[in-house]
XYZ file of N, CA and C in Angstrom:
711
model
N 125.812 159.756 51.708
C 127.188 159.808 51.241
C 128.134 160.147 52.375
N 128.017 161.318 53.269
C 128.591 161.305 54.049
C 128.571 160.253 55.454
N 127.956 159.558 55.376
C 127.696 158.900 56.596
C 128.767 157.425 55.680
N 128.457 157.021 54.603
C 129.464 156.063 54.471
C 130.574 156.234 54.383
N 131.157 157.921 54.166
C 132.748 158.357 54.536
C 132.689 158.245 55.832
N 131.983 158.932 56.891
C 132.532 158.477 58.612
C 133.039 156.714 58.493
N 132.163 156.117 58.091
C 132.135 154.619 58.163
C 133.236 154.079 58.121
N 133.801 154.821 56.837
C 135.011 153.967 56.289
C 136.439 154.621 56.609
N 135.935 155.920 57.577
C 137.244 156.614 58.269
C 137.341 155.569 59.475
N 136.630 155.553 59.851
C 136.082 154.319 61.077
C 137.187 153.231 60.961
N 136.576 152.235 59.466
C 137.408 150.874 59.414
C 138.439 151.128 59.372
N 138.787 152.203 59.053
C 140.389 152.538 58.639
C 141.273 152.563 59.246
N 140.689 153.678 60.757
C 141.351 153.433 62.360
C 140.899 152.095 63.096
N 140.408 151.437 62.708
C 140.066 150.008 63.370
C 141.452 148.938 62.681
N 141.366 149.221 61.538
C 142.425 148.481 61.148
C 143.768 148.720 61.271
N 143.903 150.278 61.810
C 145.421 150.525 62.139
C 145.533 149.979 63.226
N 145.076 150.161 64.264
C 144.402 149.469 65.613
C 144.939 148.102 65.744
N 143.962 147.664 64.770
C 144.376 145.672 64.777
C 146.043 145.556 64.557
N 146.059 146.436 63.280
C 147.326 145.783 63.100
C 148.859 146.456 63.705
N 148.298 147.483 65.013
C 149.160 147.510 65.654
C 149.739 146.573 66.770
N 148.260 146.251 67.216
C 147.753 145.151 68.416
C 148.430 143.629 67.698
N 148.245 143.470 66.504
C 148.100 141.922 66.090
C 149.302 142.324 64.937
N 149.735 141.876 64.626
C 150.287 142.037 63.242
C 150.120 140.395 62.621
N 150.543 140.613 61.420
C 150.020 139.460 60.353
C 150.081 137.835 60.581
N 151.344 137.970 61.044
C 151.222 136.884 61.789
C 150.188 136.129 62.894
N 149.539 137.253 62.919
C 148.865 136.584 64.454
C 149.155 136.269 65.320
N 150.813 136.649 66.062
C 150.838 136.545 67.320
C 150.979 138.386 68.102
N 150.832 138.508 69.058
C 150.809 139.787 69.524
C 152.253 139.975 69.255
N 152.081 141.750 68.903
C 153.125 142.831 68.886
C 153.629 142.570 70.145
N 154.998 143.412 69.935
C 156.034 143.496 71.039
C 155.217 144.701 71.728
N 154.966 145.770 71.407
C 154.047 146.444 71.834
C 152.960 146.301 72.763
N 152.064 145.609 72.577
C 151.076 144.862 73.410
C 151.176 143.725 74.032
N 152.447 143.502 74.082
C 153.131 142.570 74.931
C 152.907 143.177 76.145
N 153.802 144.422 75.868
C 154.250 145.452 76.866
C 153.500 145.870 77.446
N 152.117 146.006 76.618
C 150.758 146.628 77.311
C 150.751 145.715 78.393
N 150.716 144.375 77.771
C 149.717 143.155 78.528
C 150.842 143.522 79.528
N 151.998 143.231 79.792
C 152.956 143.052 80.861
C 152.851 143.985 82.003
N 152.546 145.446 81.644
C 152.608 147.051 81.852
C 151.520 146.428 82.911
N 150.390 146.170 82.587
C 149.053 145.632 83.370
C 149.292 145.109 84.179
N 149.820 143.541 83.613
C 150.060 142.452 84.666
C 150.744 142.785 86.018
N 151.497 143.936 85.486
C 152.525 144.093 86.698
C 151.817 145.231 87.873
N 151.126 146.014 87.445
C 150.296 147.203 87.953
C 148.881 146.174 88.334
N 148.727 145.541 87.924
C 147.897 144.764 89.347
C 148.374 143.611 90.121
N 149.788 143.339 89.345
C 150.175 142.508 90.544
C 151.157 143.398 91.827
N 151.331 144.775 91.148
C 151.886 146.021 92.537
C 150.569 146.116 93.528
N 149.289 145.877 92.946
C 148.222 146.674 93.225
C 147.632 145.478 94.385
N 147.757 144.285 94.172
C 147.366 142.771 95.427
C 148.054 143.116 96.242
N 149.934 143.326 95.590
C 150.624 143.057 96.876
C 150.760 144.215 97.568
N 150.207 145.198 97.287
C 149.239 146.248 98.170
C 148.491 146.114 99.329
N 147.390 145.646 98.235
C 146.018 145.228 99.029
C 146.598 144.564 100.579
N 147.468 143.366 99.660
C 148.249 142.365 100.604
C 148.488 142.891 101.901
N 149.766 143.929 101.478
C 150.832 144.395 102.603
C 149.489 145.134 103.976
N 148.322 145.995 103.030
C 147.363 146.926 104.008
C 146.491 145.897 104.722
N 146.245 144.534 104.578
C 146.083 143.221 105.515
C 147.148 143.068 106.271
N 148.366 143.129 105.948
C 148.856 142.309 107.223
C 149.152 143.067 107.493
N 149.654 144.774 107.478
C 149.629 145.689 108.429
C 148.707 145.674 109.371
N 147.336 145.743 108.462
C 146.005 146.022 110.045
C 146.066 144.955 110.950
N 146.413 143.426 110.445
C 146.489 142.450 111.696
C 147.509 142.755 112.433
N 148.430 143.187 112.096
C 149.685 143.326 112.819
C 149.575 144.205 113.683
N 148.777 145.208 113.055
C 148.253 146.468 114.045
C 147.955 146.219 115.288
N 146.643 145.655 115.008
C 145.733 144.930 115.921
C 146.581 144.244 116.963
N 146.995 142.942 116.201
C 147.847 142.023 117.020
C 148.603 143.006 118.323
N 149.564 143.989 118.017
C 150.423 144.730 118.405
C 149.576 145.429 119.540
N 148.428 146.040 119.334
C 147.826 147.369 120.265
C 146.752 145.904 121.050
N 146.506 144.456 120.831
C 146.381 143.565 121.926
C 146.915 143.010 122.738
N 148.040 143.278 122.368
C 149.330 142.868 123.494
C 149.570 143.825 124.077
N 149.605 145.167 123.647
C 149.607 146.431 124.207
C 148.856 146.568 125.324
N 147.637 146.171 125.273
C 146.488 146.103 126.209
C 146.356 145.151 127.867
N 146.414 144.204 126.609
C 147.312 143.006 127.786
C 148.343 143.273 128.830
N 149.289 144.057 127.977
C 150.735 144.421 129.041
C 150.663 145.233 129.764
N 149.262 146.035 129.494
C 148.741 146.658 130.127
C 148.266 146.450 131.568
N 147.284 145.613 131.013
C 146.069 145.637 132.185
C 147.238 144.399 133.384
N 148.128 143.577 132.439
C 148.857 142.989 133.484
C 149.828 143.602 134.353
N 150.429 144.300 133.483
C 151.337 145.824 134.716
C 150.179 146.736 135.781
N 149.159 146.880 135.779
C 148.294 147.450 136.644
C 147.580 146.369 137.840
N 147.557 145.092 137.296
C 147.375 144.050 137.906
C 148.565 143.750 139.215
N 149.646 143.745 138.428
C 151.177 143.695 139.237
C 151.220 145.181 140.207
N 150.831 146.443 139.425
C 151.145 147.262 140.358
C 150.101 146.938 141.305
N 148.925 146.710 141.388
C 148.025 146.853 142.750
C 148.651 145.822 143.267
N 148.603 144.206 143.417
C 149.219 143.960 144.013
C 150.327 144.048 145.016
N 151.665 144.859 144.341
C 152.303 145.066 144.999
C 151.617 146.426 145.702
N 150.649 147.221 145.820
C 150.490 148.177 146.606
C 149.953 147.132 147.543
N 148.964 146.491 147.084
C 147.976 145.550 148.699
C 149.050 145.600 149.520
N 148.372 145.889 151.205
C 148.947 145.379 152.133
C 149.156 143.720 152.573
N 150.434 143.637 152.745
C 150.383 142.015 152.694
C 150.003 141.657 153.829
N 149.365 140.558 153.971
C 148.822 139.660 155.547
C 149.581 138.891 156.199
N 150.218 139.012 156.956
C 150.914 137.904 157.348
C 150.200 137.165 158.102
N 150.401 135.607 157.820
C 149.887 134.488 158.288
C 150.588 133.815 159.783
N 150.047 134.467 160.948
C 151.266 134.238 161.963
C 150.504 133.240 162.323
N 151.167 131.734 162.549
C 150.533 130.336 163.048
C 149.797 130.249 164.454
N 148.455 129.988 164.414
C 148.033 129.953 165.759
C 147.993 128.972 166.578
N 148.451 129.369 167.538
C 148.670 128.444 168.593
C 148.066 128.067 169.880
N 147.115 127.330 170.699
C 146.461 127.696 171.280
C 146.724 127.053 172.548
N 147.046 127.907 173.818
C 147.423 127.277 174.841
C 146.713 125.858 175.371
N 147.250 125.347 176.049
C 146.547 123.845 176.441
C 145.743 124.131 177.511
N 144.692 123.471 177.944
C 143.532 124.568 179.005
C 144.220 123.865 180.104
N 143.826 124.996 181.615
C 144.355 124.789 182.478
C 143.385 123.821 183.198
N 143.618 122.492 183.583
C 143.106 121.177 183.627
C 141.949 121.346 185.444
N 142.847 122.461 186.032
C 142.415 123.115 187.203
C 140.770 124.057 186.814
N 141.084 124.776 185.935
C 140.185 125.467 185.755
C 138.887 125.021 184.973
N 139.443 123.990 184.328
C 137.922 122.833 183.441
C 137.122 122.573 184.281
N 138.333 121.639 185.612
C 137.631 120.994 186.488
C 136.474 121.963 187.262
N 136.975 123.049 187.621
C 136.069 124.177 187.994
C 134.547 124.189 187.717
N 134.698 124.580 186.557
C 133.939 124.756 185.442
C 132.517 124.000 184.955
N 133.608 122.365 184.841
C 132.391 121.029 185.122
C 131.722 121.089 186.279
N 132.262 121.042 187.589
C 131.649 120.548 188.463
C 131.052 121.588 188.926
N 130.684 123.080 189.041
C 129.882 123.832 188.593
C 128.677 123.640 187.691
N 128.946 123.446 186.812
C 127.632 123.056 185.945
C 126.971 122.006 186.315
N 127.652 120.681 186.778
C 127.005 119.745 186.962
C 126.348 119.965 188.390
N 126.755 120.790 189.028
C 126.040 121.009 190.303
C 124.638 121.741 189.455
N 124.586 122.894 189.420
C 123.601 124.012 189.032
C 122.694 122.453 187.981
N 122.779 121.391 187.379
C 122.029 120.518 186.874
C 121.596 119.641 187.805
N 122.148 119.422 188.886
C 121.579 118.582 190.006
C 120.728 119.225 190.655
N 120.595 120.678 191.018
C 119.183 121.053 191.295
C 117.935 121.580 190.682
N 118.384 121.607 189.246
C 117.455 121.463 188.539
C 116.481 120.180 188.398
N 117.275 119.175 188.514
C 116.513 117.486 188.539
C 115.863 117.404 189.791
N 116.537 118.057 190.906
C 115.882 118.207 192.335
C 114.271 118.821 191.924
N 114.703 120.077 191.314
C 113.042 120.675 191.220
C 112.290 119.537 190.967
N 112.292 119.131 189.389
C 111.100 118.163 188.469
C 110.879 116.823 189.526
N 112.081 116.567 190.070
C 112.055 115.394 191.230
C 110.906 115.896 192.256
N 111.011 116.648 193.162
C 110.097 117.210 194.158
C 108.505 117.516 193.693
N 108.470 118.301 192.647
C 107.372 118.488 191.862
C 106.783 117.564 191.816
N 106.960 116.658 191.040
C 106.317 114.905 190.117
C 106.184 114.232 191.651
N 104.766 113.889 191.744
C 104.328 113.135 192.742
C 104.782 111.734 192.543
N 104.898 111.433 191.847
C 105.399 110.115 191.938
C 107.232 109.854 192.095
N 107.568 110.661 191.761
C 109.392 110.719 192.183
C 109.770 109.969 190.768
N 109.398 109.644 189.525
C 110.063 108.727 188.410
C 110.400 109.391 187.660
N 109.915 110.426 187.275
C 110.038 111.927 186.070
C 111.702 111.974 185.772
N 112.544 111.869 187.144
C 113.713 112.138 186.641
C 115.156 110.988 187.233
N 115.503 110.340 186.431
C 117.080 110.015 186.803
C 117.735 110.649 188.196
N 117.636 110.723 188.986
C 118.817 111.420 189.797
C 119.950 111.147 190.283
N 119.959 109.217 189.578
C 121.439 108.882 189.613
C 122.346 109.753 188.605
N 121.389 109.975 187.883
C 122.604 110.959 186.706
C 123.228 112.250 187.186
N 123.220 112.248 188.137
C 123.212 113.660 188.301
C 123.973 113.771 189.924
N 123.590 112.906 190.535
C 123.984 112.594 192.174
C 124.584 111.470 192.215
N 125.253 111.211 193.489
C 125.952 109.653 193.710
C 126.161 109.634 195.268
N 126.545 108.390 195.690
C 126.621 107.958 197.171
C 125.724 108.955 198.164
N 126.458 109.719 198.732
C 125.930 110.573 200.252
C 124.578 110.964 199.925
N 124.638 111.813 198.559
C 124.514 113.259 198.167
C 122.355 112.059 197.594
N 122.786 111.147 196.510
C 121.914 110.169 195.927
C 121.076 110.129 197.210
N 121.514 109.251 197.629
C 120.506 108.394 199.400
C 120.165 109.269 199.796
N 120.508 110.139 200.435
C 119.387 111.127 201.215
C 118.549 112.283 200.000
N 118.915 112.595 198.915
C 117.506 113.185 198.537
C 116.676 112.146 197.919
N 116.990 111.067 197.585
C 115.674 109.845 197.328
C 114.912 109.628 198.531
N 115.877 109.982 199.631
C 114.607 109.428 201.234
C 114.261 110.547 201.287
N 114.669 111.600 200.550
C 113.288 112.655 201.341
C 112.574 113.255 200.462
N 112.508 112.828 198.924
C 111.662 112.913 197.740
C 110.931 111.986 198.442
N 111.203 110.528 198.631
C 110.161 109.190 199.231
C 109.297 110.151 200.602
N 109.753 110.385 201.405
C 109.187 111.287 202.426
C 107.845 112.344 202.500
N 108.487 112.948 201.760
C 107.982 114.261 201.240
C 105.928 113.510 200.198
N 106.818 112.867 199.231
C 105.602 112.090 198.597
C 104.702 111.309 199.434
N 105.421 110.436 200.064
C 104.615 109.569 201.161
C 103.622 110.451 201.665
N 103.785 111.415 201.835
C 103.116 112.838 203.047
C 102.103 113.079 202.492
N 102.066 112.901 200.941
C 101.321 113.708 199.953
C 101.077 114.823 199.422
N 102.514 115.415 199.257
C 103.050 116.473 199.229
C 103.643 116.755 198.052
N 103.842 117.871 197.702
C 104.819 118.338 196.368
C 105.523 119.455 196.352
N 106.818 120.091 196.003
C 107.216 121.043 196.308
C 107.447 121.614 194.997
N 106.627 122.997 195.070
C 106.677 123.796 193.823
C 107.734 124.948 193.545
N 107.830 125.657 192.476
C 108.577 126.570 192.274
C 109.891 126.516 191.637
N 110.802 127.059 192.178
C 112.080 127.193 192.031
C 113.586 127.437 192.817
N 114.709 126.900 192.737
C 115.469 127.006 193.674
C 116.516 127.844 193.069
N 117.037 128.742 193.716
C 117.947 129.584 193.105
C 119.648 129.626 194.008
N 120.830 129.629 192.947
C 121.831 128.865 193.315
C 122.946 130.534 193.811
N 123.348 131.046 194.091
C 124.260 132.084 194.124
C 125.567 131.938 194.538
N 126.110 132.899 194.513
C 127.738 133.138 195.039
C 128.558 131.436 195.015
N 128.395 131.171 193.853
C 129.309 129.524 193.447
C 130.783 129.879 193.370
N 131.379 128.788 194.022
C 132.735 129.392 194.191
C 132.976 127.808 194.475
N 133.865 127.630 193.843
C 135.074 126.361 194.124
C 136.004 126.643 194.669
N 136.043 126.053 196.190
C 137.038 126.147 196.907
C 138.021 125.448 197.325
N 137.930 124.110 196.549
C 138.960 123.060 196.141
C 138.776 122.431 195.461
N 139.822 122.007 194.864
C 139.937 121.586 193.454
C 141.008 120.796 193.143
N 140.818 118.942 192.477
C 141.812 118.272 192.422
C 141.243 117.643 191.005
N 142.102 117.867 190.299
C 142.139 117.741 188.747
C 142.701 116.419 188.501
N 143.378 116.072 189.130
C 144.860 114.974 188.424
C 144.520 113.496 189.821
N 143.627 113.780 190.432
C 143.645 112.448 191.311
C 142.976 111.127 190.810
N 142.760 109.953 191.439
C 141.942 108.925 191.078
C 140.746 109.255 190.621
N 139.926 110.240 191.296
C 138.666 110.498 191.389
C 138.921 112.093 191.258
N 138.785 112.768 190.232
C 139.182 114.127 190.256
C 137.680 114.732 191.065
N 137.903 115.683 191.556
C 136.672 116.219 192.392
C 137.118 117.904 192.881
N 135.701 118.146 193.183
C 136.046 119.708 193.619
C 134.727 120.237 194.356
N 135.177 121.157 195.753
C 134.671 121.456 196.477
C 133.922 122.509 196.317
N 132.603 122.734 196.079
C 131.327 123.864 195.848
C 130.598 124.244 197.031
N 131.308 125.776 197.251
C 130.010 126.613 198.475
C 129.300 127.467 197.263
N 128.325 127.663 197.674
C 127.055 128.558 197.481
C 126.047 129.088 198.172
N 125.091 129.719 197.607
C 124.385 130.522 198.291
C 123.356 129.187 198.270
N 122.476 129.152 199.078
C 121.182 128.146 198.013
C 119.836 129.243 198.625
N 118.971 129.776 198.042
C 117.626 130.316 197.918
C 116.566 129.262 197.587
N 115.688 128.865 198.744
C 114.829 128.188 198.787
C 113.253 128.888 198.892
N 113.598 130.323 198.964
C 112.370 130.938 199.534
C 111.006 130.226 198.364
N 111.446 130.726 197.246
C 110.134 130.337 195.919
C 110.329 128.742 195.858
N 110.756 128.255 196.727
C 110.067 126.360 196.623
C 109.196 126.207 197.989
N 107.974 126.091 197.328
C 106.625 126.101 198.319
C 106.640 124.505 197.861
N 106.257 124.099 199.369
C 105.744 122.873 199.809
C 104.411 122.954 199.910
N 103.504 121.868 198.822
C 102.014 122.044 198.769
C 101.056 120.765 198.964
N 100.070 120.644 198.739
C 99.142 119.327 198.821
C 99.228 119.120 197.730
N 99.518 117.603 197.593
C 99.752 117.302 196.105
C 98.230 117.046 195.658
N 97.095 117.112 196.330
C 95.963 117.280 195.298
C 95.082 118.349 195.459
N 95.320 118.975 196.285
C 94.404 120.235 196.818
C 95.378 121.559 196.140
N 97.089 121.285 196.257
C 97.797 122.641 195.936
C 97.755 123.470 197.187
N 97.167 122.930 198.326
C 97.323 123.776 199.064
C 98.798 124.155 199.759
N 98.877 125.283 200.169
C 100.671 125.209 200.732
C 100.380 124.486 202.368
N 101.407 124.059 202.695
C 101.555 123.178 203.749
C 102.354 123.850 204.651
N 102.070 124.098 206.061
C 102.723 125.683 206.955
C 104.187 124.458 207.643
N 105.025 125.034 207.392
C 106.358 125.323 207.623
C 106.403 126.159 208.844
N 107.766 126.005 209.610
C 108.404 126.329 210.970
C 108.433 127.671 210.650
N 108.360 128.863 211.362
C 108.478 130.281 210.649
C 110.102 130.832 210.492
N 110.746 129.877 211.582
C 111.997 130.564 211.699
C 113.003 129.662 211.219
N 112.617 128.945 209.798
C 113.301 128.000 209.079
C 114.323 128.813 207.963
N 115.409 128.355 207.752
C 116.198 129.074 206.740
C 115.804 128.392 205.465
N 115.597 130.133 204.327
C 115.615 129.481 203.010
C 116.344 130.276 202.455
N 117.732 130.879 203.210
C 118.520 131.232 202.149
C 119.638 131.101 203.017
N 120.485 129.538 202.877
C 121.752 129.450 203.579
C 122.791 128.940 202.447
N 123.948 128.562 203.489
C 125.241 128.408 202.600
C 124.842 127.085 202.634
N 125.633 126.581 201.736
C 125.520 125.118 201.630
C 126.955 124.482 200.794
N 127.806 123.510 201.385
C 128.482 123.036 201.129
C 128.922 121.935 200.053
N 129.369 121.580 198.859
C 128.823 120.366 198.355
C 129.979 119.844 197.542
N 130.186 118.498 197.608
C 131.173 117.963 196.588
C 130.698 117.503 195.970
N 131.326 117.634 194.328
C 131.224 117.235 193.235
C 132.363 116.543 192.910
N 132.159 115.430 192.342
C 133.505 113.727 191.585
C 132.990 113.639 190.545
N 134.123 113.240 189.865
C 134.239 113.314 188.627
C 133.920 111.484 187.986
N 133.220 110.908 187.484
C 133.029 109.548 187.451
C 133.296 108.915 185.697
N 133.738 107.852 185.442
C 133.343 107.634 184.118
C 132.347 108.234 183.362
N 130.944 108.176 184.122
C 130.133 108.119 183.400
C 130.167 110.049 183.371
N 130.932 111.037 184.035
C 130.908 112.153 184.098
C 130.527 112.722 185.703
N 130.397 113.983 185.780
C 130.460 114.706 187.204
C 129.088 114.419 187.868
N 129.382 114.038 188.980
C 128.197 113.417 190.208
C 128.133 114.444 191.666
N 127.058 114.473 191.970
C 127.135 115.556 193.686
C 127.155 114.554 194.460
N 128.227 114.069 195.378
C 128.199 113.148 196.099
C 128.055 113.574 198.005
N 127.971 115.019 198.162
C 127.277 115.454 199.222
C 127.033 116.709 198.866
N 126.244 116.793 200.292
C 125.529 118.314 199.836
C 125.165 119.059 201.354
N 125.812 119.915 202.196
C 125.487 119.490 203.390
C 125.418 121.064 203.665
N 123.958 121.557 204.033
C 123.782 123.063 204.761
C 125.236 123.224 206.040
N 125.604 124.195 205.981
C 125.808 124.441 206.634
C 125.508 125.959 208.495
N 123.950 125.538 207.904
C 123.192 126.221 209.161
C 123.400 127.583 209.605
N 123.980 128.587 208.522
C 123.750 129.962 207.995
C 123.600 130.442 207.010
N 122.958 131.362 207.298
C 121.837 132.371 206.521
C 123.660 132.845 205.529
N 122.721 133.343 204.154
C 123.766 134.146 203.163
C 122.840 135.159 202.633
């Protein structure tokens, strides 16, 4: 008994309920209009919430990346302007003094003409080396006749010749035939004259010079610098 009075206290507030919500008609109360509206509007405050706390945080973001940026580019700008700047001063390089090349070449090409002398003297047969490359006119003819000489004999001259105190003592850069005048020391002592099949040394004058001055011109040719004499001049250095 009592449980079908709860029951029907029940339908009773169910039906005040409905027919506050609904009335007879069946379309909604002005009331639950208001509800529905009251809602609609409290979650449409509640998106454009959500909304606004999105495009704040991008904006955030956005804002403290440019921040960063303007950053690291103002620290970029300041070092720069601290670097010391370089100046680029144009280089320029004097034109060589045409005197002093000439020097220079015909020097070298000397100190290479007695190098070919050695392998020349050495080599029993005299073919081992070019010595037109290297010699011309005066200077050519007489060491081919006395490489020919020397071989004929059956002879070979070993060792080494050593060149000192080179000094150009004239010098013409700008002529037909540019050329320039070479004294030196010449050291003959370590070029031993030997049997070209025994090796034996071959006795020499005792009171022969092997360490005199020696005079020599060097010309300048198409084909490049030539020793065109070469002439002791019959003291010791």
């Amino acid at each position: 008994m009592r449980n079908l009075t709860v029951t029907q206290t029940r339908h009773r507030s169910w039906t005040k309920l409905r027919s506050w919500c609904r009335p007879l008609g069946g379309s909604p109360s002005g009331q639950a209009i208001a509800v529905r509206e009251g809602i609609v509007k409290r979650r449409a405050h509640q998106n454009s919430a959500v909304h606004f706390r999105k495009v704040a945080a991008v904006t955030l973001c956005t804002a403290l990346a440019l921040a960063a940026c303007s950053s690291s580019d103002r620290k970029k700008d300041e070092a720069s302007d601290e670097s010391p700047s370089v100046s680029q001063s144009p280089t320029s390089s004097a034109p060589a003094d045409p005197k002093e090349t000439a020097k220079k070449e015909a020097i070298a090409a000397y100190e290479a003409y007695w190098q070919a002398m050695e392998k020349l003297y050495a080599e029993p047969t005299g073919k081992s080396v070019r010595l037109d490359h290297y010699a011309a006119s005066a200077a050519l003819k007489n060491a081919e006749a006395d490489v020919k000489r020397t071989h004929d004999r059956g002879h070979i001259v070993t060792g080494s010749v050593t060149l000192a105190d080179e000094n150009v003592t004239k010098v013409d850069a700008s002529g037909r035939i540019p050329y320039a005048t070479v004294s030196s020391c010449l050291d003959i002592s370590k070029w031993q004259k030997v049997d070209a099949k025994t090796k034996e040394p071959v006795s020499l004058p005792d009171n022969r010079l092997t360490k005199y001055v020696i005079l020599s011109t060097v010309e300048k040719y198409p084909e490049g610098w030539r020793v065109t004499s070469d002439e002791p001049q019959g003291k010791s250095c």
